[in-house]
mmCIF file of C-alpha atoms and ligand atoms in Angstrom:
data_model
loop_
_atom_site.group_PDB
_atom_site.id
_atom_site.type_symbol
_atom_site.label_atom_id
_atom_site.label_comp_id
_atom_site.label_asym_id
_atom_site.label_seq_id
_atom_site.Cartn_x
_atom_site.Cartn_y
_atom_site.Cartn_z
ATOM 1 C CA MET A 1284 107.014 105.696 80.575
ATOM 2 C CA THR A 1285 103.299 106.463 79.917
ATOM 3 C CA ALA A 1286 102.059 107.008 83.506
ATOM 4 C CA ARG A 1287 104.151 109.376 85.479
ATOM 5 C CA ALA A 1288 104.017 108.956 89.167
ATOM 6 C CA GLY A 1289 103.949 112.676 89.672
ATOM 7 C CA LEU A 1290 101.519 115.255 90.973
ATOM 8 C CA ILE A 1291 98.734 115.942 88.305
ATOM 9 C CA GLY A 1292 96.711 119.110 88.938
ATOM 10 C CA ALA A 1293 96.698 120.739 92.383
ATOM 11 C CA GLY A 1294 97.283 117.989 94.940
ATOM 12 C CA ARG A 1295 95.867 115.319 92.768
ATOM 13 C CA PHE A 1296 97.484 111.898 91.706
ATOM 14 C CA GLY A 1297 95.003 111.178 88.646
ATOM 15 C CA ARG A 1298 91.614 111.253 90.372
ATOM 16 C CA PHE A 1299 93.037 110.596 93.747
ATOM 17 C CA GLY A 1300 94.312 113.014 96.577
ATOM 18 C CA GLY A 1301 92.757 116.364 97.092
ATOM 19 C CA ARG A 1302 91.419 117.921 100.271
ATOM 20 C CA TYR A 1303 88.246 116.546 101.836
ATOM 21 C CA VAL A 1304 88.362 118.570 104.986
ATOM 22 C CA PRO A 1305 86.327 121.225 106.872
ATOM 23 C CA GLU A 1306 86.638 124.729 105.455
ATOM 24 C CA THR A 1307 88.458 125.914 108.504
ATOM 25 C CA LEU A 1308 91.481 123.797 107.750
ATOM 26 C CA ILE A 1309 92.076 125.068 104.173
ATOM 27 C CA PRO A 1310 94.070 128.198 105.213
ATOM 28 C CA ALA A 1311 96.347 125.961 107.290
ATOM 29 C CA LEU A 1312 96.884 123.471 104.507
ATOM 30 C CA ASP A 1313 97.619 126.443 102.086
ATOM 31 C CA GLU A 1314 100.132 127.751 104.623
ATOM 32 C CA LEU A 1315 101.815 124.448 104.853
ATOM 33 C CA GLU A 1316 102.115 124.100 101.087
ATOM 34 C CA VAL A 1317 103.439 127.492 100.614
ATOM 35 C CA GLU A 1318 106.050 127.287 103.576
ATOM 36 C CA TYR A 1319 107.039 123.768 102.526
ATOM 37 C CA ALA A 1320 107.869 125.068 99.011
ATOM 38 C CA ARG A 1321 109.697 128.024 100.442
ATOM 39 C CA LEU A 1322 111.852 126.053 102.989
ATOM 40 C CA SER A 1323 112.609 123.035 100.839
ATOM 41 C CA ALA A 1324 114.282 125.523 98.429
ATOM 42 C CA ASP A 1325 116.119 127.168 101.320
ATOM 43 C CA PRO A 1326 119.665 125.970 101.468
ATOM 44 C CA VAL A 1327 119.971 126.877 105.271
ATOM 45 C CA PHE A 1328 116.914 124.726 106.150
ATOM 46 C CA ARG A 1329 118.019 121.877 103.898
ATOM 47 C CA ALA A 1330 121.497 121.834 105.409
ATOM 48 C CA ALA A 1331 120.120 121.613 109.021
ATOM 49 C CA LEU A 1332 117.786 118.914 108.008
ATOM 50 C CA ASP A 1333 120.410 116.869 106.030
ATOM 51 C CA SER A 1334 122.884 117.369 108.982
ATOM 52 C CA THR A 1335 120.442 115.933 111.428
ATOM 53 C CA LEU A 1336 119.385 113.121 109.115
ATOM 54 C CA HIS A 1337 123.136 112.220 108.827
ATOM 55 C CA HIS A 1338 124.648 112.766 112.439
ATOM 56 C CA TYR A 1339 121.482 112.084 114.436
ATOM 57 C CA CYS A 1340 119.349 109.581 112.389
ATOM 58 C CA GLY A 1341 122.209 107.700 110.745
ATOM 59 C CA ARG A 1342 121.751 108.402 107.034
ATOM 60 C CA PRO A 1343 122.713 107.217 104.553
ATOM 61 C CA THR A 1344 121.545 103.733 105.547
ATOM 62 C CA PRO A 1345 123.575 100.694 103.963
ATOM 63 C CA LEU A 1346 122.470 98.895 101.036
ATOM 64 C CA TYR A 1347 123.325 95.285 101.950
ATOM 65 C CA TYR A 1348 123.832 92.334 99.431
ATOM 66 C CA ALA A 1349 122.133 89.521 101.017
ATOM 67 C CA ALA A 1350 124.316 86.616 99.602
ATOM 68 C CA ARG A 1351 122.776 83.743 101.593
ATOM 69 C CA LEU A 1352 119.105 84.833 101.084
ATOM 70 C CA SER A 1353 120.133 85.378 97.331
ATOM 71 C CA ASP A 1354 121.413 81.871 97.068
ATOM 72 C CA GLU A 1355 118.373 80.413 98.818
ATOM 73 C CA LEU A 1356 115.934 82.187 96.359
ATOM 74 C CA GLY A 1357 118.007 82.145 93.119
ATOM 75 C CA LEU A 1358 118.054 85.994 92.928
ATOM 76 C CA LYS A 1359 120.422 88.824 93.553
ATOM 77 C CA ILE A 1360 118.869 90.534 96.592
ATOM 78 C CA TYR A 1361 119.824 93.984 97.976
ATOM 79 C CA ILE A 1362 118.361 95.105 101.035
ATOM 80 C CA LYS A 1363 118.004 98.852 101.970
ATOM 81 C CA ARG A 1364 118.566 98.978 105.692
ATOM 82 C CA GLU A 1365 116.104 101.533 107.109
ATOM 83 C CA ASP A 1366 115.931 99.203 110.277
ATOM 84 C CA LEU A 1367 119.315 100.653 111.199
ATOM 85 C CA LEU A 1368 118.024 104.165 111.673
ATOM 86 C CA HIS A 1369 117.650 105.855 114.954
ATOM 87 C CA THR A 1370 114.461 104.542 116.587
ATOM 88 C CA GLY A 1371 114.603 101.521 114.331
ATOM 89 C CA ALA A 1372 112.511 102.446 111.282
ATOM 90 C CA HIS A 1373 111.914 104.903 108.269
ATOM 91 C CA LYS A 1374 109.349 106.887 110.292
ATOM 92 C CA ILE A 1375 112.039 109.045 111.728
ATOM 93 C CA ASN A 1376 112.829 110.515 108.264
ATOM 94 C CA ASN A 1377 109.303 111.909 108.026
ATOM 95 C CA ALA A 1378 108.999 112.943 111.726
ATOM 96 C CA ILE A 1379 112.248 114.849 111.702
ATOM 97 C CA GLY A 1380 111.382 116.636 108.434
ATOM 98 C CA GLN A 1381 107.940 117.758 109.542
ATOM 99 C CA VAL A 1382 109.029 118.791 113.152
ATOM 100 C CA PHE A 1383 111.915 120.927 111.521
ATOM 101 C CA LEU A 1384 109.312 122.419 109.188
ATOM 102 C CA ALA A 1385 107.186 123.285 112.190
ATOM 103 C CA ARG A 1386 110.079 125.006 113.896
ATOM 104 C CA ALA A 1387 111.072 126.904 110.820
ATOM 105 C CA MET A 1388 107.396 127.991 110.477
ATOM 106 C CA GLY A 1389 107.504 129.367 113.969
ATOM 107 C CA LYS A 1390 104.919 126.861 115.265
ATOM 108 C CA GLN A 1391 105.184 126.322 119.052
ATOM 109 C CA ARG A 1392 103.553 123.057 119.555
ATOM 110 C CA ILE A 1393 103.413 119.659 117.754
ATOM 111 C CA ILE A 1394 100.553 117.326 117.667
ATOM 112 C CA ALA A 1395 100.233 113.816 116.184
ATOM 113 C CA GLU A 1396 97.931 110.909 116.357
ATOM 114 C CA THR A 1397 99.072 107.280 116.571
ATOM 115 C CA GLY A 1398 97.624 103.810 116.408
ATOM 116 C CA ALA A 1399 100.265 101.209 117.392
ATOM 117 C CA GLY A 1400 102.454 104.072 118.708
ATOM 118 C CA GLN A 1401 105.396 103.890 116.193
ATOM 119 C CA HIS A 1402 104.573 107.242 114.668
ATOM 120 C CA GLY A 1403 103.948 108.710 118.134
ATOM 121 C CA VAL A 1404 107.421 107.574 119.334
ATOM 122 C CA ALA A 1405 108.967 108.900 116.124
ATOM 123 C CA THR A 1406 107.210 112.358 116.475
ATOM 124 C CA ALA A 1407 108.064 112.498 120.166
ATOM 125 C CA THR A 1408 111.672 111.794 119.384
ATOM 126 C CA ALA A 1409 111.882 114.526 116.706
ATOM 127 C CA ALA A 1410 109.999 117.025 119.047
ATOM 128 C CA ALA A 1411 112.474 116.400 121.824
ATOM 129 C CA VAL A 1412 115.593 116.940 119.593
ATOM 130 C CA ALA A 1413 113.815 120.121 118.112
ATOM 131 C CA GLY A 1414 112.910 121.394 121.512
ATOM 132 C CA LEU A 1415 109.210 121.613 120.833
ATOM 133 C CA PRO A 1416 106.380 120.401 123.237
ATOM 134 C CA CYS A 1417 104.468 117.432 121.771
ATOM 135 C CA GLU A 1418 101.037 116.061 122.329
ATOM 136 C CA VAL A 1419 99.968 112.573 120.822
ATOM 137 C CA TYR A 1420 96.284 111.550 120.506
ATOM 138 C CA MET A 1421 95.921 107.812 121.051
ATOM 139 C CA GLY A 1422 92.722 105.721 121.271
ATOM 140 C CA ALA A 1423 92.114 104.373 124.781
ATOM 141 C CA GLU A 1424 92.018 100.791 123.459
ATOM 142 C CA ASP A 1425 95.380 101.257 121.806
ATOM 143 C CA ILE A 1426 96.854 102.857 124.933
ATOM 144 C CA ILE A 1427 96.126 99.628 126.705
ATOM 145 C CA ARG A 1428 97.427 97.395 123.913
ATOM 146 C CA GLN A 1429 100.545 99.456 123.162
ATOM 147 C CA SER A 1430 101.613 100.371 126.730
ATOM 148 C CA LEU A 1431 105.363 100.060 126.050
ATOM 149 C CA ASN A 1432 105.106 102.744 123.264
ATOM 150 C CA VAL A 1433 103.062 105.008 125.496
ATOM 151 C CA PHE A 1434 105.805 104.753 128.178
ATOM 152 C CA ARG A 1435 108.438 105.495 125.491
ATOM 153 C CA MET A 1436 106.654 108.631 124.427
ATOM 154 C CA ARG A 1437 106.392 109.859 127.894
ATOM 155 C CA LEU A 1438 110.009 109.213 128.557
ATOM 156 C CA LEU A 1439 110.716 111.337 125.506
ATOM 157 C CA GLY A 1440 108.647 114.193 127.101
ATOM 158 C CA ALA A 1441 105.498 113.942 125.046
ATOM 159 C CA LYS A 1442 102.071 114.049 126.494
ATOM 160 C CA VAL A 1443 99.795 111.085 125.364
ATOM 161 C CA ILE A 1444 96.196 112.057 125.363
ATOM 162 C CA SER A 1445 93.643 109.160 125.629
ATOM 163 C CA VAL A 1446 90.767 109.288 123.228
ATOM 164 C CA GLU A 1447 87.619 107.693 124.592
ATOM 165 C CA SER A 1448 85.200 108.363 121.806
ATOM 166 C CA GLY A 1449 83.876 105.898 119.161
ATOM 167 C CA THR A 1450 85.833 102.596 119.038
ATOM 168 C CA ARG A 1451 88.702 104.251 120.970
ATOM 169 C CA THR A 1452 91.187 103.473 118.289
ATOM 170 C CA LEU A 1453 93.137 105.192 115.622
ATOM 171 C CA LYS A 1454 90.323 106.775 113.507
ATOM 172 C CA ASP A 1455 88.959 108.350 116.741
ATOM 173 C CA ALA A 1456 92.499 109.629 117.576
ATOM 174 C CA ILE A 1457 92.638 111.230 114.007
ATOM 175 C CA ASN A 1458 89.464 113.016 114.634
ATOM 176 C CA GLU A 1459 90.519 114.385 117.977
ATOM 177 C CA ALA A 1460 93.825 115.544 116.416
ATOM 178 C CA LEU A 1461 92.023 117.309 113.602
ATOM 179 C CA ARG A 1462 89.646 118.968 116.146
ATOM 180 C CA ASP A 1463 92.792 120.169 118.049
ATOM 181 C CA TRP A 1464 94.337 121.438 114.889
ATOM 182 C CA VAL A 1465 91.208 123.433 113.684
ATOM 183 C CA THR A 1466 91.114 125.157 117.188
ATOM 184 C CA ASN A 1467 94.821 125.882 117.506
ATOM 185 C CA VAL A 1468 95.959 126.180 113.928
ATOM 186 C CA ALA A 1469 98.003 129.361 114.426
ATOM 187 C CA THR A 1470 100.406 127.817 116.772
ATOM 188 C CA THR A 1471 100.185 124.153 116.085
ATOM 189 C CA PHE A 1472 101.679 121.782 113.617
ATOM 190 C CA TYR A 1473 100.082 118.389 112.908
ATOM 191 C CA VAL A 1474 102.489 115.656 112.052
ATOM 192 C CA ILE A 1475 101.001 113.106 109.810
ATOM 193 C CA GLY A 1476 102.619 109.669 109.806
ATOM 194 C CA SER A 1477 102.333 108.378 106.345
ATOM 195 C CA VAL A 1478 101.548 109.574 102.774
ATOM 196 C CA VAL A 1479 98.008 109.939 103.673
ATOM 197 C CA GLY A 1480 95.676 112.889 104.583
ATOM 198 C CA PRO A 1481 94.775 116.137 102.654
ATOM 199 C CA HIS A 1482 97.153 117.869 100.104
ATOM 200 C CA PRO A 1483 99.929 118.672 100.648
ATOM 201 C CA TYR A 1484 100.786 115.856 103.105
ATOM 202 C CA PRO A 1485 100.964 112.919 100.695
ATOM 203 C CA THR A 1486 103.504 114.961 98.581
ATOM 204 C CA LEU A 1487 105.270 116.315 101.646
ATOM 205 C CA VAL A 1488 105.743 112.916 103.243
ATOM 206 C CA ARG A 1489 106.669 111.267 99.946
ATOM 207 C CA ASP A 1490 109.369 113.938 99.475
ATOM 208 C CA LEU A 1491 110.731 113.386 102.917
ATOM 209 C CA GLN A 1492 110.872 109.521 102.510
ATOM 210 C CA ALA A 1493 112.218 109.781 98.858
ATOM 211 C CA VAL A 1494 115.631 109.846 100.426
ATOM 212 C CA ILE A 1495 115.339 105.953 100.750
ATOM 213 C CA GLY A 1496 115.155 105.369 97.026
ATOM 214 C CA ARG A 1497 117.535 108.353 96.077
ATOM 215 C CA GLU A 1498 120.228 106.645 98.174
ATOM 216 C CA ALA A 1499 119.335 103.151 97.005
ATOM 217 C CA ARG A 1500 119.383 104.066 93.416
ATOM 218 C CA ALA A 1501 123.055 105.593 93.692
ATOM 219 C CA GLN A 1502 124.104 102.566 95.826
ATOM 220 C CA MET A 1503 122.736 100.105 93.391
ATOM 221 C CA ILE A 1504 124.623 101.701 90.460
ATOM 222 C CA GLU A 1505 127.805 101.891 92.590
ATOM 223 C CA GLN A 1506 127.603 98.441 94.300
ATOM 224 C CA ALA A 1507 125.847 96.331 91.589
ATOM 225 C CA GLY A 1508 126.721 98.405 88.524
ATOM 226 C CA CYS A 1509 123.021 98.472 87.398
ATOM 227 C CA LEU A 1510 119.463 99.321 88.562
ATOM 228 C CA PRO A 1511 117.463 96.522 90.166
ATOM 229 C CA ASP A 1512 114.922 94.636 88.023
ATOM 230 C CA VAL A 1513 112.356 94.746 90.744
ATOM 231 C CA ALA A 1514 111.765 97.068 93.801
ATOM 232 C CA ILE A 1515 109.699 95.704 96.493
ATOM 233 C CA ALA A 1516 108.377 97.101 99.832
ATOM 234 C CA CYS A 1517 105.461 96.702 102.202
ATOM 235 C CA VAL A 1518 102.510 99.124 102.134
ATOM 236 C CA GLY A 1519 100.425 100.222 105.326
ATOM 237 C CA GLY A 1520 99.807 103.863 104.638
ATOM 238 C CA GLY A 1521 102.523 103.630 101.901
ATOM 239 C CA SER A 1522 105.263 105.882 103.004
ATOM 240 C CA ASN A 1523 108.257 103.551 102.892
ATOM 241 C CA ALA A 1524 107.157 102.046 99.618
ATOM 242 C CA ILE A 1525 106.597 105.472 97.976
ATOM 243 C CA GLY A 1526 109.985 106.505 99.508
ATOM 244 C CA LEU A 1527 111.680 103.588 97.836
ATOM 245 C CA PHE A 1528 109.769 103.769 94.462
ATOM 246 C CA HIS A 1529 109.913 107.459 93.750
ATOM 247 C CA ALA A 1530 113.568 107.540 92.527
ATOM 248 C CA PHE A 1531 112.703 104.724 90.170
ATOM 249 C CA ARG A 1532 109.506 106.125 88.669
ATOM 250 C CA ASP A 1533 111.094 106.810 85.278
ATOM 251 C CA ASP A 1534 113.298 103.672 85.206
ATOM 252 C CA PRO A 1535 112.427 100.252 83.727
ATOM 253 C CA VAL A 1536 112.027 98.905 87.311
ATOM 254 C CA ARG A 1537 109.176 96.755 88.220
ATOM 255 C CA LEU A 1538 107.651 98.209 91.480
ATOM 256 C CA ILE A 1539 105.706 95.911 93.844
ATOM 257 C CA GLY A 1540 103.930 96.896 97.023
ATOM 258 C CA VAL A 1541 102.822 94.295 99.493
ATOM 259 C CA GLU A 1542 99.893 94.775 101.766
ATOM 260 C CA ALA A 1543 98.717 92.739 104.832
ATOM 261 C CA GLY A 1544 96.637 89.760 103.929
ATOM 262 C CA GLY A 1545 95.851 89.076 107.679
ATOM 263 C CA ASP A 1546 94.013 85.806 108.150
ATOM 264 C CA GLY A 1547 93.452 85.625 104.413
ATOM 265 C CA LEU A 1548 91.419 87.714 101.889
ATOM 266 C CA GLY A 1549 88.625 85.318 101.983
ATOM 267 C CA THR A 1550 88.059 85.717 105.723
ATOM 268 C CA GLY A 1551 87.522 89.557 105.476
ATOM 269 C CA ARG A 1552 90.146 89.861 108.325
ATOM 270 C CA HIS A 1553 92.984 91.778 106.492
ATOM 271 C CA ALA A 1554 94.245 95.215 105.513
ATOM 272 C CA ALA A 1555 94.785 94.829 101.779
ATOM 273 C CA THR A 1556 93.411 98.122 100.831
ATOM 274 C CA LEU A 1557 94.485 98.171 97.233
ATOM 275 C CA VAL A 1558 94.172 94.535 96.465
ATOM 276 C CA ALA A 1559 90.712 94.233 98.017
ATOM 277 C CA GLY A 1560 89.348 97.762 98.528
ATOM 278 C CA SER A 1561 87.519 100.254 96.396
ATOM 279 C CA PRO A 1562 87.757 103.992 95.812
ATOM 280 C CA GLY A 1563 86.523 106.451 98.535
ATOM 281 C CA VAL A 1564 87.303 109.259 100.858
ATOM 282 C CA LEU A 1565 89.199 108.688 104.118
ATOM 283 C CA HIS A 1566 91.204 111.057 106.321
ATOM 284 C CA GLY A 1567 90.847 113.995 103.959
ATOM 285 C CA ALA A 1568 91.818 112.419 100.662
ATOM 286 C CA MET A 1569 90.340 110.312 97.732
ATOM 287 C CA SER A 1570 92.021 106.965 97.625
ATOM 288 C CA TYR A 1571 91.260 103.351 98.031
ATOM 289 C CA LEU A 1572 89.890 102.079 101.248
ATOM 290 C CA LEU A 1573 88.228 99.089 102.900
ATOM 291 C CA GLN A 1574 84.575 99.825 103.236
ATOM 292 C CA ASP A 1575 81.234 97.869 103.353
ATOM 293 C CA GLU A 1576 78.395 98.347 100.887
ATOM 294 C CA ALA A 1577 77.071 101.378 102.965
ATOM 295 C CA GLY A 1578 80.444 103.100 102.749
ATOM 296 C CA GLN A 1579 81.358 102.446 106.331
ATOM 297 C CA VAL A 1580 84.986 101.782 106.921
ATOM 298 C CA ARG A 1581 85.615 98.160 107.756
ATOM 299 C CA GLU A 1582 87.709 96.824 110.659
ATOM 300 C CA THR A 1583 91.087 95.527 109.671
ATOM 301 C CA HIS A 1584 93.462 92.996 110.878
ATOM 302 C CA SER A 1585 97.033 92.308 110.495
ATOM 303 C CA ILE A 1586 99.734 90.605 112.582
ATOM 304 C CA SER A 1587 101.832 93.773 112.008
ATOM 305 C CA ALA A 1588 100.413 96.819 113.770
ATOM 306 C CA GLY A 1589 101.918 99.165 111.159
ATOM 307 C CA LEU A 1590 100.041 97.731 108.259
ATOM 308 C CA ASP A 1591 96.724 97.450 110.136
ATOM 309 C CA TYR A 1592 95.033 100.540 108.429
ATOM 310 C CA PRO A 1593 92.014 100.621 106.307
ATOM 311 C CA GLY A 1594 93.289 103.318 103.917
ATOM 312 C CA VAL A 1595 96.311 103.848 101.634
ATOM 313 C CA GLY A 1596 98.072 106.917 100.234
ATOM 314 C CA PRO A 1597 96.474 108.433 97.180
ATOM 315 C CA GLU A 1598 99.643 108.266 95.080
ATOM 316 C CA HIS A 1599 99.587 104.393 95.449
ATOM 317 C CA ALA A 1600 95.913 104.311 94.284
ATOM 318 C CA PHE A 1601 97.019 106.223 91.184
ATOM 319 C CA LEU A 1602 100.144 103.931 90.670
ATOM 320 C CA LYS A 1603 97.889 100.968 90.843
ATOM 321 C CA GLU A 1604 95.247 102.278 88.482
ATOM 322 C CA SER A 1605 97.869 103.516 85.974
ATOM 323 C CA GLY A 1606 99.636 100.188 86.120
ATOM 324 C CA ARG A 1607 102.964 101.695 87.027
ATOM 325 C CA ALA A 1608 103.245 99.677 90.281
ATOM 326 C CA GLU A 1609 101.584 96.266 91.154
ATOM 327 C CA TYR A 1610 100.195 95.393 94.544
ATOM 328 C CA ALA A 1611 99.924 91.970 96.266
ATOM 329 C CA ALA A 1612 98.678 90.859 99.717
ATOM 330 C CA GLU A 1613 100.395 88.268 101.892
ATOM 331 C CA ASP A 1614 98.944 86.789 105.042
ATOM 332 C CA ASP A 1615 100.165 86.599 108.588
ATOM 333 C CA ARG A 1616 101.579 83.188 108.158
ATOM 334 C CA THR A 1617 103.610 84.277 105.101
ATOM 335 C CA ALA A 1618 104.981 87.282 106.991
ATOM 336 C CA LEU A 1619 106.191 84.960 109.869
ATOM 337 C CA ASP A 1620 107.879 82.760 107.231
ATOM 338 C CA GLY A 1621 109.510 85.776 105.681
ATOM 339 C CA PHE A 1622 110.652 86.934 109.035
ATOM 340 C CA GLN A 1623 112.242 83.497 109.973
ATOM 341 C CA LEU A 1624 113.808 83.275 106.566
ATOM 342 C CA LEU A 1625 115.646 86.614 106.861
ATOM 343 C CA ALA A 1626 116.655 85.777 110.468
ATOM 344 C CA ARG A 1627 118.064 82.287 109.570
ATOM 345 C CA THR A 1628 119.825 83.324 106.302
ATOM 346 C CA GLU A 1629 121.083 86.821 107.221
ATOM 347 C CA GLY A 1630 120.904 87.358 110.880
ATOM 348 C CA ILE A 1631 118.497 90.122 110.551
ATOM 349 C CA LEU A 1632 115.308 90.292 112.754
ATOM 350 C CA ALA A 1633 113.077 92.403 110.568
ATOM 351 C CA ALA A 1634 109.917 94.131 111.708
ATOM 352 C CA LEU A 1635 106.771 92.145 110.798
ATOM 353 C CA GLU A 1636 105.740 94.959 108.237
ATOM 354 C CA PRO A 1637 108.632 94.377 105.849
ATOM 355 C CA SER A 1638 108.521 90.713 106.576
ATOM 356 C CA HIS A 1639 105.454 90.592 104.324
ATOM 357 C CA ALA A 1640 107.655 91.819 101.395
ATOM 358 C CA ILE A 1641 110.237 89.014 102.242
ATOM 359 C CA GLY A 1642 107.480 86.560 102.225
ATOM 360 C CA HIS A 1643 106.111 87.737 99.033
ATOM 361 C CA LEU A 1644 109.563 87.535 97.495
ATOM 362 C CA GLN A 1645 109.635 83.779 98.499
ATOM 363 C CA HIS A 1646 106.371 83.504 96.486
ATOM 364 C CA VAL A 1647 107.332 85.342 93.400
ATOM 365 C CA ALA A 1648 111.042 84.097 93.181
ATOM 366 C CA PRO A 1649 110.192 81.181 91.014
ATOM 367 C CA THR A 1650 108.391 83.442 88.466
ATOM 368 C CA LEU A 1651 111.360 85.768 88.130
ATOM 369 C CA PRO A 1652 114.306 85.118 85.847
ATOM 370 C CA ARG A 1653 117.165 83.452 87.715
ATOM 371 C CA GLY A 1654 119.534 85.940 89.006
ATOM 372 C CA ALA A 1655 117.333 88.943 88.653
ATOM 373 C CA SER A 1656 118.238 91.621 90.924
ATOM 374 C CA VAL A 1657 115.688 92.721 93.565
ATOM 375 C CA LEU A 1658 115.871 95.655 95.804
ATOM 376 C CA VAL A 1659 113.989 95.127 99.097
ATOM 377 C CA GLY A 1660 112.987 98.027 101.367
ATOM 378 C CA LEU A 1661 113.497 96.824 104.991
ATOM 379 C CA SER A 1662 111.487 99.528 106.670
ATOM 380 C CA GLY A 1663 112.194 98.616 110.249
ATOM 381 C CA ARG A 1664 113.847 96.275 112.795
ATOM 382 C CA GLY A 1665 111.801 93.526 114.615
ATOM 383 C CA ASP A 1666 112.675 94.140 118.357
ATOM 384 C CA LYS A 1667 109.219 95.619 118.777
ATOM 385 C CA ASP A 1668 107.626 92.479 117.460
ATOM 386 C CA VAL A 1669 109.348 89.615 119.259
ATOM 387 C CA HIS A 1670 106.536 89.123 121.681
ATOM 388 C CA VAL A 1671 103.808 88.991 118.958
ATOM 389 C CA ILE A 1672 106.182 86.502 117.019
ATOM 390 C CA ALA A 1673 106.677 84.259 120.057
ATOM 391 C CA ARG A 1674 102.962 84.016 120.658
ATOM 392 C CA ALA A 1675 102.365 83.326 116.960
ATOM 393 C CA LEU A 1676 104.862 80.630 116.862
ATOM 394 C CA GLY A 1677 103.679 79.170 120.067
ATOM 395 C CA GLU A 1678 106.782 79.919 122.077
ATOM 396 C CA LYS A 1679 107.597 81.741 125.238
ATOM 397 C CA ALA A 1680 109.561 84.930 125.077
HETATM 398 C C1 PLP B 2118 104.670 102.153 110.188
HETATM 399 C C2 PLP B 2118 105.467 101.131 109.571
HETATM 400 C C3 PLP B 2118 105.189 100.690 108.269
HETATM 401 C C4 PLP B 2118 104.018 101.053 107.534
HETATM 402 O O1 PLP B 2118 103.876 102.491 107.201
HETATM 403 P P1 PLP B 2118 104.118 102.999 105.643
HETATM 404 O O2 PLP B 2118 103.645 104.422 105.667
HETATM 405 O O3 PLP B 2118 103.311 102.068 104.734
HETATM 406 O O4 PLP B 2118 105.576 102.782 105.358
HETATM 407 C C5 PLP B 2118 105.988 99.759 107.632
HETATM 408 N N1 PLP B 2118 107.129 99.353 108.337
HETATM 409 C C6 PLP B 2118 107.497 99.756 109.583
HETATM 410 C C7 PLP B 2118 108.692 99.130 110.190
HETATM 411 C C8 PLP B 2118 106.586 100.731 110.170
HETATM 412 O O5 PLP B 2118 106.985 101.047 111.398
#
């Protein structure tokens, strides 16, 4: 393999990654890097984390051979069931890992920011089980749009802080969370929700999600007797995809990330950062982003809230430019088709995010050798999306 998907230089993936943050945050990022290195090699810490991932979250998740979907598409399709985890998606792997790190580092308070609320709910869950107070910054617009997740966070004991500045959405919530962190850095741990942000977060979150691919690789060998020809996952910030891909980085496995094409790339209303964006700095790292000619971050659209983000993790930018992974975009309509296909053939209601990957599989199946084996990352379950799906299909729910 010519291009290794590893870390090159301090906190860099090729020319991507790094730390584009105020000077005041550097000591906190250094502390996190050092403590993370120490604790991830500490058998007591690892045992506590692994035990919680097993008994509380439900790891290992099954690898499921989807016989009827395979017949329909002429492939051998294996589904990694992250949808079966506690709270219904892969986000809990990362939230538990970071909150346990925070506790072991002696931090007394957890903060996070959330857009659609899924990362907020995962963080509030992890903080509850770890016994730490949690405050979640959320744009005032998002609070209105995602009232159910706001209620969930409050039930879990978290405080949701409404952000009234700017467009009152995710990027404003991120600014407020960073401001809080700068002020309270000695006592506070900032839990980031995907493989984004300044070094060491993209590496830290990848390592916490790499359990997905580590399990799936061993399960493929045990159940199928071979590695998959293709591994495919949806990409918002990119954490579930990197988590799936990482174990296969040195294997002859084709890696495909699927972004949100929204209303279609031609309309400008989408969130296809790697497919249609360009390099730039967002949220503390050099990566790809969706920006206008003046470098202003563009508004995004996707039917799935979890993919509706104008940036992407720096390691994905590196995997794209090095050619080790490929990226495609599928629109809202295709995601709905993918959702319905999996429901009808396998009795699984997937989240709209990984439904983009199923939809893409439908598109690329005719180009793959018949009987090729495909590993699909099913990042989450669809209960959260049934109202959106009903509306999109013109039905009542
Ligand atoms: C948040 C979310 C995503 C997108 O986040 P990544 O960091 O790209 O994985 C994908 N699927 C589900 C179910 C999510 O909740």
